[in-house]
């Protein structure tokens, strides 16, 4: 099983795959905590689901450059990788995934107020789907593997 993460400064969307690792599903939304509670919740989920990989969306500008949000995500990815050294953590370009998630929920008739808790989960699912498709197409692990910084 794989886990996808759309990491934000207030909410963290989480998606999971089926046991075969081929189909992604929105799973839950965690609340960001300056005390790291969200990290503990995610670690518990990784253990519970027996994840073999965590794919984290990397916020890259449309021109391909990274900004302060990317640095925020890289710091989190490194912190997570330190906690789960035997599980691959990788960063996957997430450009336009939130827009895709909004469009998908709109097509399903979900109004704006009801989208708040679902949008991040759906974005995480899209990130995870993109990783799965990339791996199938290229026959190599998707994204950029997070190497633990000391």
Coordinates of C-alpha atoms in Angstrom, one line a residue:
X1 CA 0.0 0.0 0.0
X2 CA 1.1 3.5 -0.7
X3 CA 0.1 6.8 0.9
X4 CA -0.2 10.2 -0.8
X5 CA 0.1 13.5 1.0
X6 CA -1.0 17.0 0.0
X7 CA 0.9 18.9 2.7
X8 CA -0.4 22.3 3.6
X9 CA 0.0 24.9 6.3
X10 CA -3.5 24.4 7.7
X11 CA -4.7 21.0 6.3
X12 CA -3.0 17.9 5.1
X13 CA -4.8 15.7 2.6
X14 CA -4.1 12.0 2.8
X15 CA -4.9 9.3 0.2
X16 CA -4.2 5.6 0.1
X17 CA -4.0 2.9 -2.5
X18 CA -5.7 -0.4 -2.6
X19 CA -3.5 -3.3 -1.3
X20 CA -2.1 -3.8 -4.8
X21 CA -0.9 -0.2 -4.9
X22 CA -2.6 0.4 -8.3
X23 CA -5.7 2.5 -7.4
X24 CA -5.7 5.6 -5.1
X25 CA -8.6 6.7 -2.9
X26 CA -9.1 9.9 -0.8
X27 CA -8.7 8.9 2.8
X28 CA -8.7 11.7 5.4
X29 CA -7.7 15.3 6.2
X30 CA -5.4 16.0 9.1
X31 CA -5.1 19.4 10.7
X32 CA -1.7 21.0 10.7
X33 CA -0.3 21.3 14.2
X34 CA 2.8 23.5 15.1
X35 CA 3.4 20.8 17.8
X36 CA 3.7 18.0 15.3
X37 CA 0.5 16.1 16.1
X38 CA -0.2 15.7 12.4
X39 CA 3.2 14.0 12.0
X40 CA 2.2 11.5 14.7
X41 CA -1.2 10.9 13.1
X42 CA 0.4 10.3 9.7
X43 CA 3.0 8.0 11.2
X44 CA 0.2 6.0 12.9
X45 CA -1.5 5.7 9.5
X46 CA 1.7 4.6 7.8
X47 CA 2.1 1.8 10.3
X48 CA -1.6 0.8 10.3
X49 CA -1.7 0.6 6.5
X50 CA 1.7 -1.1 6.3
X51 CA 2.7 1.5 3.7
X52 CA 5.7 0.8 1.5
X53 CA 6.0 4.3 0.1
X54 CA 4.8 7.8 0.9
X55 CA 4.4 10.2 -2.0
X56 CA 4.3 13.9 -1.0
X57 CA 3.1 16.6 -3.4
X58 CA 5.8 19.1 -4.1
X59 CA 4.5 22.7 -4.7
X60 CA 6.4 23.9 -7.7
X61 CA 5.6 27.2 -9.6
X62 CA 4.3 26.8 -13.1
X63 CA 7.7 27.9 -14.4
X64 CA 9.2 24.9 -12.5
X65 CA 10.9 27.0 -9.8
X66 CA 10.5 26.2 -6.1
X67 CA 9.4 28.9 -3.5
X68 CA 8.9 29.1 0.2
X69 CA 6.1 26.5 0.1
X70 CA 8.5 24.0 -1.5
X71 CA 11.0 24.6 1.3
X72 CA 8.2 24.0 3.9
X73 CA 7.3 20.7 2.2
X74 CA 10.9 19.6 1.9
X75 CA 11.5 20.2 5.6
X76 CA 8.4 18.0 6.4
X77 CA 9.4 15.3 3.9
X78 CA 12.9 15.1 5.6
X79 CA 11.3 15.0 9.0
X80 CA 9.0 12.1 7.9
X81 CA 11.9 10.3 6.2
X82 CA 13.9 10.4 9.4
X83 CA 11.0 8.7 11.3
X84 CA 10.5 6.0 8.7
X85 CA 13.9 5.1 7.4
X86 CA 12.8 1.8 5.9
X87 CA 10.0 3.3 3.9
X88 CA 10.5 5.3 0.7
X89 CA 9.5 8.9 0.9
X90 CA 9.4 10.8 -2.3
X91 CA 8.4 14.2 -3.7
X92 CA 6.1 14.4 -6.7
X93 CA 5.3 17.6 -8.7
X94 CA 1.8 18.7 -7.7
X95 CA 1.2 21.5 -10.1
X96 CA -2.5 22.1 -10.7
X97 CA -3.7 19.1 -8.6
X98 CA -5.8 21.4 -6.4
X99 CA -7.4 22.9 -9.5
X100 CA -8.1 19.4 -10.8
X101 CA -9.6 18.4 -7.4
X102 CA -11.8 21.5 -7.4
X103 CA -13.0 20.7 -10.9
X104 CA -13.7 17.1 -10.0
X105 CA -15.7 18.0 -6.9
X106 CA -17.6 20.7 -8.9
X107 CA -18.5 18.1 -11.6
X108 CA -19.8 15.8 -8.8
X109 CA -22.0 18.7 -7.7
X110 CA -20.3 19.2 -4.3
X111 CA -20.8 22.9 -3.3
X112 CA -18.0 25.1 -2.2
X113 CA -18.7 24.8 1.6
X114 CA -18.6 21.0 1.5
X115 CA -15.4 21.0 -0.5
X116 CA -13.2 22.3 2.3
X117 CA -12.5 18.9 4.0
X118 CA -12.5 16.9 0.8
X119 CA -10.3 19.0 -1.5
X120 CA -7.0 18.2 0.2
X121 CA -7.9 14.4 0.2
X122 CA -8.7 14.5 -3.5
X123 CA -5.6 16.5 -4.3
X124 CA -3.5 13.8 -2.4
X125 CA -5.3 11.1 -4.4
X126 CA -4.4 12.9 -7.7
X127 CA -0.8 13.2 -6.6
X128 CA -0.7 9.5 -5.8
X129 CA -2.4 8.6 -9.1
X130 CA 0.2 10.6 -11.0
X131 CA 3.0 8.8 -9.1
X132 CA 1.5 5.4 -10.0
X133 CA 1.0 6.4 -13.7
X134 CA 4.6 7.7 -13.8
X135 CA 6.0 4.5 -12.4
X136 CA 4.0 2.4 -14.9
X137 CA 5.0 4.5 -17.8
X138 CA 8.7 4.8 -16.9
X139 CA 9.2 1.5 -15.0
X140 CA 11.2 3.5 -12.4
X141 CA 10.2 4.8 -8.9
X142 CA 8.3 8.0 -9.3
X143 CA 9.3 11.4 -8.0
X144 CA 12.4 12.5 -6.2
X145 CA 13.5 10.3 -3.3
X146 CA 14.0 12.1 -0.1
X147 CA 17.5 11.6 1.2
X148 CA 17.7 12.1 4.9
X149 CA 19.7 15.1 5.9
X150 CA 21.8 14.9 9.1

